[in-house]
mmCIF file of C-alpha atoms and ligand atoms in Angstrom:
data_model
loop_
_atom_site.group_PDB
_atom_site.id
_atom_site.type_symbol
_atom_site.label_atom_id
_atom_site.label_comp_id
_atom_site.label_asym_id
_atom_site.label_seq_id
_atom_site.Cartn_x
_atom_site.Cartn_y
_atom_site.Cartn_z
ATOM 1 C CA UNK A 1 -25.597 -59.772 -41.592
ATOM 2 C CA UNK A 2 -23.161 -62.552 -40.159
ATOM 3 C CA UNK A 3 -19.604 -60.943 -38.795
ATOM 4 C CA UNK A 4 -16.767 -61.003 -41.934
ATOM 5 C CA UNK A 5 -13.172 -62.200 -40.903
ATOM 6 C CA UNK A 6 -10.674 -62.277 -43.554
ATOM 7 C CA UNK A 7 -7.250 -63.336 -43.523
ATOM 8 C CA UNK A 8 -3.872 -62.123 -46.052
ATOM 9 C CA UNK A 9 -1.409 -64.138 -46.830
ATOM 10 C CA UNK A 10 2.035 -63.472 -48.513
ATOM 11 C CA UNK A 11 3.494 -65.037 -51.756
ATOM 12 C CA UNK A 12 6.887 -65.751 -52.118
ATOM 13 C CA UNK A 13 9.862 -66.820 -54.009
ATOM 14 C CA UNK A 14 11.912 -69.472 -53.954
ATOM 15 C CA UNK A 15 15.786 -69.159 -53.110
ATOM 16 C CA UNK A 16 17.594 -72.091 -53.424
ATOM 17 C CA UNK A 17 16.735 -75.814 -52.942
ATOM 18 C CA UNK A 18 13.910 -76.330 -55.804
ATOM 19 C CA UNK A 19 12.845 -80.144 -56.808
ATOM 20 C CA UNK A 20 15.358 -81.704 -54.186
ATOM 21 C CA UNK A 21 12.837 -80.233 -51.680
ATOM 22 C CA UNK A 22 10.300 -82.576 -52.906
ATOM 23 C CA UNK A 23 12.466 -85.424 -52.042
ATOM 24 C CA UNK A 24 13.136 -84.617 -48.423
ATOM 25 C CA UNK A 25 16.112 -81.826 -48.848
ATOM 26 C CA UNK A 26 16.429 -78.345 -47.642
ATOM 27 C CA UNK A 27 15.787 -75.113 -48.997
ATOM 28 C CA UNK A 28 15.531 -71.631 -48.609
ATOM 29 C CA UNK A 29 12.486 -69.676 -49.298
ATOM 30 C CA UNK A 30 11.138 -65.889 -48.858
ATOM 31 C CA UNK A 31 8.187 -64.389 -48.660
ATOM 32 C CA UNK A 32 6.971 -61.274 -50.724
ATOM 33 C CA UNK A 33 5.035 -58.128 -50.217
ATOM 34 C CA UNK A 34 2.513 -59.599 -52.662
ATOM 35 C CA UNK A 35 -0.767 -61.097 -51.101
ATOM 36 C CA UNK A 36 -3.976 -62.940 -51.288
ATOM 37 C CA UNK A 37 -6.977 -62.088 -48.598
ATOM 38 C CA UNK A 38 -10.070 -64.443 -48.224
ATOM 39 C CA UNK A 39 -12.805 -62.862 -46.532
ATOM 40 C CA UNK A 40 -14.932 -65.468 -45.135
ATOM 41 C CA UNK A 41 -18.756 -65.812 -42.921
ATOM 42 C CA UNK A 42 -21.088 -67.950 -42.512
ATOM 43 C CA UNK A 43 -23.858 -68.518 -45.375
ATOM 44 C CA UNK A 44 -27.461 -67.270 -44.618
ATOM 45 C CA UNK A 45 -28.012 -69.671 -46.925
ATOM 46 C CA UNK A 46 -28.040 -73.471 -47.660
ATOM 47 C CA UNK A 47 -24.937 -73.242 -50.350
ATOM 48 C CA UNK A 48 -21.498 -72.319 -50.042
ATOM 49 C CA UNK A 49 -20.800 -68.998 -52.120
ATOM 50 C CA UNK A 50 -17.262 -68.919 -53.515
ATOM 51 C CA UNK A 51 -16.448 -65.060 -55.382
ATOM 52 C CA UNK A 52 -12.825 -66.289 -55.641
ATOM 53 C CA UNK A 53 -10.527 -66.105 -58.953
ATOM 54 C CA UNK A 54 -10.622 -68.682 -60.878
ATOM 55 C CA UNK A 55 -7.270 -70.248 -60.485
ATOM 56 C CA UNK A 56 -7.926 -70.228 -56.745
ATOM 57 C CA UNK A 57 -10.718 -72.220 -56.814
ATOM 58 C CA UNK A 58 -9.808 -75.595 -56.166
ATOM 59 C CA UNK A 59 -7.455 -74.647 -53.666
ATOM 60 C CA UNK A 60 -9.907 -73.039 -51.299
ATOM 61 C CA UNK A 61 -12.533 -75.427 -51.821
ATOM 62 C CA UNK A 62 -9.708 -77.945 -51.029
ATOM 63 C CA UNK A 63 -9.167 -75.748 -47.899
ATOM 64 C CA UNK A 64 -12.707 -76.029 -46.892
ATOM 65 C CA UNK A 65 -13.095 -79.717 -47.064
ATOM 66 C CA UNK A 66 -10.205 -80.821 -45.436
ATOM 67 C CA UNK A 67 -11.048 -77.976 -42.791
ATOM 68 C CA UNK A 68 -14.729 -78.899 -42.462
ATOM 69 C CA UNK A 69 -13.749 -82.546 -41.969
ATOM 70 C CA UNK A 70 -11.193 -81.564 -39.189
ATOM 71 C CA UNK A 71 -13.716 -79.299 -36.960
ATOM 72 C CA UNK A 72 -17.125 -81.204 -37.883
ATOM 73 C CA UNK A 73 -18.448 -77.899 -39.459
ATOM 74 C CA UNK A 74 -21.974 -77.947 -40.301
ATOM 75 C CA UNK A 75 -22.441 -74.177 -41.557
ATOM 76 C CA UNK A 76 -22.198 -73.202 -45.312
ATOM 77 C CA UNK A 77 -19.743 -70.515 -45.480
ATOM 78 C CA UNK A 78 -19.596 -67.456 -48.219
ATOM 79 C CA UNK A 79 -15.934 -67.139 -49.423
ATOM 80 C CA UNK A 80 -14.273 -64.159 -51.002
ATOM 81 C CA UNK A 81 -11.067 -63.870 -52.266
ATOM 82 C CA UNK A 82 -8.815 -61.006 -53.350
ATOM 83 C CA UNK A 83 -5.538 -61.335 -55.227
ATOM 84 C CA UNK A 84 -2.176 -59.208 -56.172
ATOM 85 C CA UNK A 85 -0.374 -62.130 -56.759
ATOM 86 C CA UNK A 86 -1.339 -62.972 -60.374
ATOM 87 C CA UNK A 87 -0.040 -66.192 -62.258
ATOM 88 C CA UNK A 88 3.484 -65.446 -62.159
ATOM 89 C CA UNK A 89 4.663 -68.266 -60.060
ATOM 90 C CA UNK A 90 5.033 -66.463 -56.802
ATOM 91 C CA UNK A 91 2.725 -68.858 -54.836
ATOM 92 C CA UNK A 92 -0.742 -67.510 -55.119
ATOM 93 C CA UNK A 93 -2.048 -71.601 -54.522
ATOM 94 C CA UNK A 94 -0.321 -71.258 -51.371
ATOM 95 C CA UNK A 95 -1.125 -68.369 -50.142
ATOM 96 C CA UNK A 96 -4.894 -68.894 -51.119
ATOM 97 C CA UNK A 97 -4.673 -71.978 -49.491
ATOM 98 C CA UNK A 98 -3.101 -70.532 -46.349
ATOM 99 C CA UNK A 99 -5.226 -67.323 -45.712
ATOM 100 C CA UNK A 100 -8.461 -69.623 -46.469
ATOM 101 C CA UNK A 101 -7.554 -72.211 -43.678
ATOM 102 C CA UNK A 102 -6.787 -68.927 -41.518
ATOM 103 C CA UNK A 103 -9.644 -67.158 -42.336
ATOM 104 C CA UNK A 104 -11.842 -70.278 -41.370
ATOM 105 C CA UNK A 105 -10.216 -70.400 -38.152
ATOM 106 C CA UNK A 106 -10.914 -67.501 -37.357
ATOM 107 C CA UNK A 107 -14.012 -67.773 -38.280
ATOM 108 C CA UNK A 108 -15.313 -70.895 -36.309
ATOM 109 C CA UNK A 109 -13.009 -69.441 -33.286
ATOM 110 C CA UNK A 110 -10.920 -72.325 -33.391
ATOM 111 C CA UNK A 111 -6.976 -71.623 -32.251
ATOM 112 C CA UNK A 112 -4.505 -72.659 -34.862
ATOM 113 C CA UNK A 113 -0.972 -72.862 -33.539
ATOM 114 C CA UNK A 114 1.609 -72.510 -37.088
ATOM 115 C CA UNK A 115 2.337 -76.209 -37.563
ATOM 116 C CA UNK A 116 -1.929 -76.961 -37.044
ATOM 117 C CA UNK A 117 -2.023 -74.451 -39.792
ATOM 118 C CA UNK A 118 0.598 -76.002 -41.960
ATOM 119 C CA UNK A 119 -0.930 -79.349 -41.632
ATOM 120 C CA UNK A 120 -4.241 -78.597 -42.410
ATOM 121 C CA UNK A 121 -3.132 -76.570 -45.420
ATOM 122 C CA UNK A 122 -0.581 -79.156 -46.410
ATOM 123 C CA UNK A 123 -3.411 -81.726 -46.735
ATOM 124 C CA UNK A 124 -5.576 -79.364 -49.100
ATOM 125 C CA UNK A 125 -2.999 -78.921 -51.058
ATOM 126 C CA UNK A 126 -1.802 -82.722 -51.421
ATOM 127 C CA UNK A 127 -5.264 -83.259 -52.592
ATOM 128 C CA UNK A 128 -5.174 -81.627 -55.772
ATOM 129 C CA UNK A 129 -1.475 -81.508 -56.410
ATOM 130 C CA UNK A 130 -0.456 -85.604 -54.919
ATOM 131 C CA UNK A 131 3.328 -84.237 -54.688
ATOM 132 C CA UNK A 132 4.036 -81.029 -53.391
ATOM 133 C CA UNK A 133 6.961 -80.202 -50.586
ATOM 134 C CA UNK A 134 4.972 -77.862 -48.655
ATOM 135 C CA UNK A 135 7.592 -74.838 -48.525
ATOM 136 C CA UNK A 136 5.922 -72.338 -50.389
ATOM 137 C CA UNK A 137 2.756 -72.675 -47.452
ATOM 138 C CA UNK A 138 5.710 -72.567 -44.920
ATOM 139 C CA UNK A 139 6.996 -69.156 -46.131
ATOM 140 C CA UNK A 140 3.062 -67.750 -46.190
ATOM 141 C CA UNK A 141 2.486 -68.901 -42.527
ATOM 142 C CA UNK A 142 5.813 -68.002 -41.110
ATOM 143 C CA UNK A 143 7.006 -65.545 -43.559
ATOM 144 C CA UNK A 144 10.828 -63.990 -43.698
ATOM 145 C CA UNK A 145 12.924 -66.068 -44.911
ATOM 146 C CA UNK A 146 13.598 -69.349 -44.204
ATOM 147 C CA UNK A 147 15.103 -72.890 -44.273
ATOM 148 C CA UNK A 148 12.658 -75.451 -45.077
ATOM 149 C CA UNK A 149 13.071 -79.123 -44.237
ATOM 150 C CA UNK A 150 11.582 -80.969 -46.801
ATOM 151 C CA UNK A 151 11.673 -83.956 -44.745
ATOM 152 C CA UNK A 152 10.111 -82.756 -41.176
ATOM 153 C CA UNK A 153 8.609 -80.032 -42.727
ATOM 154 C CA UNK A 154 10.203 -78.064 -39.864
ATOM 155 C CA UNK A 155 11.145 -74.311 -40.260
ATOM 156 C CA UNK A 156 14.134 -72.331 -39.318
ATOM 157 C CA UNK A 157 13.670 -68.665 -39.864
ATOM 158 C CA UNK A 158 16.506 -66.847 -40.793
ATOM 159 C CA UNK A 159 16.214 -63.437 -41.402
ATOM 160 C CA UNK A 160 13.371 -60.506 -41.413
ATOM 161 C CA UNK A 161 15.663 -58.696 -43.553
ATOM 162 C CA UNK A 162 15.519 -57.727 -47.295
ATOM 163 C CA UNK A 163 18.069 -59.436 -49.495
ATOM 164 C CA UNK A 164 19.374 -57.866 -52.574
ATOM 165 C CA UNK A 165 17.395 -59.741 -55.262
ATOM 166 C CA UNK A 166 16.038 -59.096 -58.315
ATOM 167 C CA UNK A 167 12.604 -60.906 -59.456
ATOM 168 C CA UNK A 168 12.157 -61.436 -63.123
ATOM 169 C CA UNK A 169 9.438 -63.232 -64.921
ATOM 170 C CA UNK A 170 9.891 -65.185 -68.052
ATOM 171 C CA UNK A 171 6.437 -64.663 -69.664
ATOM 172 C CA UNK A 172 5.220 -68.672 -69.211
ATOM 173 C CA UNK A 173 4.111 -69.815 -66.026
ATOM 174 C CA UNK A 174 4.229 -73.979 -67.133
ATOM 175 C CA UNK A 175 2.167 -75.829 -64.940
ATOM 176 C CA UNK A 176 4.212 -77.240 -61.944
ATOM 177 C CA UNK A 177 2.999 -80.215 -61.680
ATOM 178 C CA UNK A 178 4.050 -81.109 -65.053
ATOM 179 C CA UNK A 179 7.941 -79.965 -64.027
ATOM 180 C CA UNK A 180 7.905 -81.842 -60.662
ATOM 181 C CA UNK A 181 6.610 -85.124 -62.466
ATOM 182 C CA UNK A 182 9.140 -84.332 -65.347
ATOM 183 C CA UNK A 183 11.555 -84.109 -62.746
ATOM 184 C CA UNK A 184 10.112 -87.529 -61.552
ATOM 185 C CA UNK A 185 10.668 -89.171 -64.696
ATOM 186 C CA UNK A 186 14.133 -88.358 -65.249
ATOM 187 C CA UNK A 187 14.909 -89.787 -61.211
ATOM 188 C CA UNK A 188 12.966 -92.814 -63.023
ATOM 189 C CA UNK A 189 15.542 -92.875 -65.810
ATOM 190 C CA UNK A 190 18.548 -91.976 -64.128
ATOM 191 C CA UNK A 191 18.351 -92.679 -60.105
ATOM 192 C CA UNK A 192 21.976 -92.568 -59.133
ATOM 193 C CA UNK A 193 23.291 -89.210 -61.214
ATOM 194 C CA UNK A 194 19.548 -87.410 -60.089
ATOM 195 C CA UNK A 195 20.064 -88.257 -56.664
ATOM 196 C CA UNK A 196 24.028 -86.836 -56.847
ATOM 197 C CA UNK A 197 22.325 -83.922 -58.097
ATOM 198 C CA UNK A 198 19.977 -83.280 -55.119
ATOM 199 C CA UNK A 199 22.450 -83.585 -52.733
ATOM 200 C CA UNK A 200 24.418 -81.446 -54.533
ATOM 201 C CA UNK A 201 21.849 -78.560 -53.959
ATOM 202 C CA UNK A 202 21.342 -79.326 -50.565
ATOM 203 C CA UNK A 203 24.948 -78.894 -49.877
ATOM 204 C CA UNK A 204 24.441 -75.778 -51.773
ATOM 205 C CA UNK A 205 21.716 -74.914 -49.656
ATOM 206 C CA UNK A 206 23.115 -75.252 -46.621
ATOM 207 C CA UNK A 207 26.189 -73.160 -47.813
ATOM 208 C CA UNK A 208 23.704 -69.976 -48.653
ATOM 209 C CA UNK A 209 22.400 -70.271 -45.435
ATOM 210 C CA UNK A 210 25.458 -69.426 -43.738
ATOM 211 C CA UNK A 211 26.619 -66.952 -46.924
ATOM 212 C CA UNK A 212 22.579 -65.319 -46.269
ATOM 213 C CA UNK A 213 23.446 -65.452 -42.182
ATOM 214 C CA UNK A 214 27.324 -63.397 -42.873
ATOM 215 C CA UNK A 215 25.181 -61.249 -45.766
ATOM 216 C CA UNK A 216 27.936 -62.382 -47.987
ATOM 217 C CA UNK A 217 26.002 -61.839 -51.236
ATOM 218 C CA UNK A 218 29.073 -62.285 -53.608
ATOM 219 C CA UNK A 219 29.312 -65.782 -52.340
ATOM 220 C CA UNK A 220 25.892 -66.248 -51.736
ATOM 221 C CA UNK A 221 25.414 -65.690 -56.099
ATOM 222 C CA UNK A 222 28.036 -67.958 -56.772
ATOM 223 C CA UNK A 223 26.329 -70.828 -54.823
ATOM 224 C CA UNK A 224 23.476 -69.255 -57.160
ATOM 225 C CA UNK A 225 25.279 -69.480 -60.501
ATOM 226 C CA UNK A 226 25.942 -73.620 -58.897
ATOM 227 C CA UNK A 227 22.697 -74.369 -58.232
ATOM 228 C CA UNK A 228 21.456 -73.256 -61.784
ATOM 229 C CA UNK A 229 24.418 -75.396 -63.416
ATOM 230 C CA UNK A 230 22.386 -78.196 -61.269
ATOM 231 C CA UNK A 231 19.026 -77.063 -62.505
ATOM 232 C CA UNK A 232 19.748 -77.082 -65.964
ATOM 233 C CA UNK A 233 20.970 -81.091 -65.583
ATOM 234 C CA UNK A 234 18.056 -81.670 -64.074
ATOM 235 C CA UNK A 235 16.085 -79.953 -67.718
ATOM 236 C CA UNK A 236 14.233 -77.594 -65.805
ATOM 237 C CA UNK A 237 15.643 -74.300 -67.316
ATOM 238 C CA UNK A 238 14.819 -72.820 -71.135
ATOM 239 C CA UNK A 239 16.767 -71.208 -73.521
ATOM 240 C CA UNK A 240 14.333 -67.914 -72.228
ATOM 241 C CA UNK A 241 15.451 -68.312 -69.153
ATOM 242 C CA UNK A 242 19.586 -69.164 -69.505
ATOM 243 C CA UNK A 243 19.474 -65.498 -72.181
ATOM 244 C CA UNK A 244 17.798 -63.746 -68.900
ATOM 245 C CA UNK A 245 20.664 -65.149 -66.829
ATOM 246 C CA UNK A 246 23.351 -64.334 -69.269
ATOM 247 C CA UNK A 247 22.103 -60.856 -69.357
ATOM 248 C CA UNK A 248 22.124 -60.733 -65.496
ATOM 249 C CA UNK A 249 25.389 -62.018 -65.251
ATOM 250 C CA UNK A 250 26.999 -59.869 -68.274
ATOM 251 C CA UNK A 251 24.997 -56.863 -66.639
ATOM 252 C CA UNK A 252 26.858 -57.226 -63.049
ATOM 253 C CA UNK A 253 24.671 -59.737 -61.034
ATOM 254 C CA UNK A 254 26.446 -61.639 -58.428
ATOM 255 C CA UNK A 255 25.169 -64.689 -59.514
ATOM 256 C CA UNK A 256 21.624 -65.527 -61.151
ATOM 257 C CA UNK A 257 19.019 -69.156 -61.005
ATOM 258 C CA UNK A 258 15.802 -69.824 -61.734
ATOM 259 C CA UNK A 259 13.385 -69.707 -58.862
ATOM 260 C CA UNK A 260 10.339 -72.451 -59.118
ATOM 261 C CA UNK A 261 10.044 -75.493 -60.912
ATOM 262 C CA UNK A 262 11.402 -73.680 -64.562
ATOM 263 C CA UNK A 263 10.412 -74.545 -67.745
ATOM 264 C CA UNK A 264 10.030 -70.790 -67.526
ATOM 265 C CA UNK A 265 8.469 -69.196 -64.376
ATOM 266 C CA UNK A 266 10.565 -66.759 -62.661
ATOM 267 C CA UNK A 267 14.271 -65.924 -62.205
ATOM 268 C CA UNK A 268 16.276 -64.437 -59.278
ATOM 269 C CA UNK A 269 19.249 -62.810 -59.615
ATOM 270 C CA UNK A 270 20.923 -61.332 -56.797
ATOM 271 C CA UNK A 271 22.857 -57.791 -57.367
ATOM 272 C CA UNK A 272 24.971 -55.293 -55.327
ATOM 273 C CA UNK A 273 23.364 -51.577 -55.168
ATOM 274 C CA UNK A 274 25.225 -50.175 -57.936
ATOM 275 C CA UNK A 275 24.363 -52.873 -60.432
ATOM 276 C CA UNK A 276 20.314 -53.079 -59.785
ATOM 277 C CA UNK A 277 19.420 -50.496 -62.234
ATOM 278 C CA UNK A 278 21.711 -52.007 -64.887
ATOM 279 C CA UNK A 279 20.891 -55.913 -64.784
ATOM 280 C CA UNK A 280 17.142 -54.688 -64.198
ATOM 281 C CA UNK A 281 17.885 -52.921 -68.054
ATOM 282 C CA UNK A 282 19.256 -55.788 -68.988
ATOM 283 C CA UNK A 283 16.703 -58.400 -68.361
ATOM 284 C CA UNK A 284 13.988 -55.956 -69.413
ATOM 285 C CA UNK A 285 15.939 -55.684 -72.524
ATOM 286 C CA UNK A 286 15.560 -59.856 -73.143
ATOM 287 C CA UNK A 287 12.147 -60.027 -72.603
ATOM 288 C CA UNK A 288 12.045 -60.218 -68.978
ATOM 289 C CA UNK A 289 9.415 -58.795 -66.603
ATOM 290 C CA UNK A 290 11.218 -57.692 -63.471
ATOM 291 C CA UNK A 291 8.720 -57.865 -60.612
ATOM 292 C CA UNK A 292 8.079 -54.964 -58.086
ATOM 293 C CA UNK A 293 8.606 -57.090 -54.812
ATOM 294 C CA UNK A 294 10.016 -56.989 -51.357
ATOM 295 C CA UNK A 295 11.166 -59.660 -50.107
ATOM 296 C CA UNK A 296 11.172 -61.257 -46.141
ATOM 297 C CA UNK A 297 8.176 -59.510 -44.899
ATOM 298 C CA UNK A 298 6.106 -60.846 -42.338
ATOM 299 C CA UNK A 299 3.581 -64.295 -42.487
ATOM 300 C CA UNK A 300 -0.494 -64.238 -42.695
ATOM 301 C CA UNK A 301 -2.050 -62.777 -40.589
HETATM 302 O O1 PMV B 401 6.991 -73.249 -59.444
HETATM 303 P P1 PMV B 401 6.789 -73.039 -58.010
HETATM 304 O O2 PMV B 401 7.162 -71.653 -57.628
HETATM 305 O O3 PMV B 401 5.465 -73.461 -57.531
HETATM 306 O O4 PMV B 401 7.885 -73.914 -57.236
HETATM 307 C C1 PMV B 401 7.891 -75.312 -57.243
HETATM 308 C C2 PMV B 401 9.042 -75.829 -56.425
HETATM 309 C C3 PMV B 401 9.222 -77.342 -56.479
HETATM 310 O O5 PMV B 401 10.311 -77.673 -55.627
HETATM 311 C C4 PMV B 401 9.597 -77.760 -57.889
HETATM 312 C C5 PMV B 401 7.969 -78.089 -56.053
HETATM 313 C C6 PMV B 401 7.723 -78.156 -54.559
HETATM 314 O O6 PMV B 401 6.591 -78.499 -54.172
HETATM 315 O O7 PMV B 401 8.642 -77.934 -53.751
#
C-alpha cells in the first residue's frame, strides 16, 4: 500500500465586491467552516482512479493536469474526494480545486509557498471556466477574511474573527458562468453606466473594509443594502432573492445582498445578536434555507 496524504480545504462566501472582481476590482471574501478533503497516492496501477463527486470532477482532473505539467509527474495517482460543501454556491470548485493541488504537493514532496498554490490552482480553474477572478481559491488557501485584488490577485487578510452574518440559500444554484458572461453582455451593451457601476462597488468595498476593521456592522449593512441596489442594475438579483432581502430587512437585519454571481445562489444578511433568531424566521418563512456556517476560519491545510 502506497502512503495516503489528503488535504481540506474551506468554502466560503462572498462579502462584497461580486462581478467587478472579475474586472480587476476589490472585494471582500470569507471563508466557512464547510470543507472539501482530497485524499490522494500514487496508483499501483497504470490509470488514474478518481472516487470524487461528480460536480468535482473536472476541477480536480483540471488540478492534475496543470499540476502534472508543472512538476513533470510521471506516476498515475488514485484521487478521493470528500465533500460538506454541497451545490449551494459556497465554493466547493474552489476548494476542490485547492485541496487537490495541495494534496498533490504533498504528495510528490514538492514545497508550495501560498501564491505557487494560487497560481497553479488559478490555471486549473481558468481552464474550464475561461473567466474567473480567482477570489474564492484565495479565501480557501489563505482563509479569514479578506480583501482580494482582482487585479494582482494579491491578498490582504483582515480579520480571523467571526462577523455577524447570516447565510441563506435561495433554492437555485444558476450556473456562474452563465451570470458572469450575462454580466459580460450587458458591459457589451452598456460600457460607460456598467463600468460606473463597478467602481461604485469598489468604493463600496473599500468602505466595508474599514466599517469590517472598526466592527461597525450598522454601517457595514448599509454599504450592504448599496451594493445590492448596484447588483440589481447590474440584473443579477431575482424576485426570490429581493422577497428574502425584504424579509431580512423588515425582520431587523442591518443591511442584506446577495453573495455570488445571483440569479439566485445565496444571500447574506448581516444582523445584531438580538435580531438573528428573528430575520433567521423570517427568511425561513420566504423560502429561504439559512445555512449552518461559521465564518473566517482558517485556510487548507
Ligand atoms: O457564484 P459564486 O459564489 O461562484 O461567485 C461568483 C463571483 C463572481 O464575481 C461573479 C465571479 C468571480 O469569479 O469572481
Amino acid at each position: 500500500m502506497t502512503r495516503e496524504v489528503n488535504a481540506k480545504a474551506p468554502g466560503k462566501l462572498m462579502i462584497m465586491g461580486e462581478h467587478a472582481v472579475v474586472y480587476g476590482h476589490p472585494c471582500l471574501v470569507t471563508a466557512i467552516d464547510k470543507y472539501i478533503t482530497v485524499k490522494a497516492r500514487i496508483s499501483e496501477e497504470a490509470i488514474d482512479n478518481f472516487s470524487v463527486k461528480s460536480f468535482d470532477d473536472r476541477f480536480v482532473k483540471s488540478a492534475l493536469s496543470v499540476f502534472r505539467y508543472k512538476y513533470s509527474i510521471k506516476n498515475n495517482v488514485d484521487i478521493t474526494t470528500e465533500s460538506e460543501i454541497g451545490r449551494y454556491g459556497l465554493g466547493s470548485s474552489a476548494a476542490v480545486t485547492v485541496a487537490a493541488v495541495k494534496a498533490l504537493a504533498e504528495l510528490f514532496e514538492i514545497k508550495l509557498g501560498k501564491q505557487d498554490l494560487f497560481n497553479l490552482s488559478y490555471k486549473a480553474v481558468l481552464k474550464i471556466q475561461k473567466k474567473a477572478s480567482g477570489f474564492d481559491l484565495a479565501a480557501s488557501i489563505y482563509g479569514g477574511t479578506i480583501l482580494f485584488d482582482g487585479k494582482t490577485k494579491q491578498v490582504e487578510k483582515k480579520t480571523e474573527e467571526s462577523l455577524p452574518l447570516i447565510g441563506a440559500f435561495s433554492g437555485v444554484k444558476p450556473d456562474t458562468v452563465t451570470m458572469v458572461n450575462q454580466v459580460v453582455k450587458l458591459r457589451m451593451e452598456n460600457k460607460n453606466q456598467v463600468e460606473h457601476i463597478f467602481r461604485c462597488i469598489a468604493d463600496l468595498v473599500m468602505k466595508a473594509k474599514e466599517a469590517i476593521n472598526r466592527q461597525n456592522w450598522k454601517y457595514l449593512g448599509e454599504l450592504f443594502n448599496e451594493n445590492q441596489k448596484l447588483l440589481v442594475r447590474l440584473r443579477v438579483s431575482t424576485t426570490k432573492i429581493d422577497m428574502m432581502i425584504e424579509a431580512a430587512m423588515d425582520a431587523g437585519a442591518y443591511g442584506a445582498k446577495i453573495s455570488g454571481a445571483g440569479g439566485g445562489d445565496c444571500i447574506i444578511a448581516l444582523v445584531s445578536d438580538e435580531k438573528r433568531q428573528s430575520v433567521e424566521k423570517a427568511l425561513t418563512e420566504v423560502g429561504g434555507k439559512v445555512l449552518d456556517i461559521t465564518v473566517g476560519v482558517s485556510g487548507v491545510k
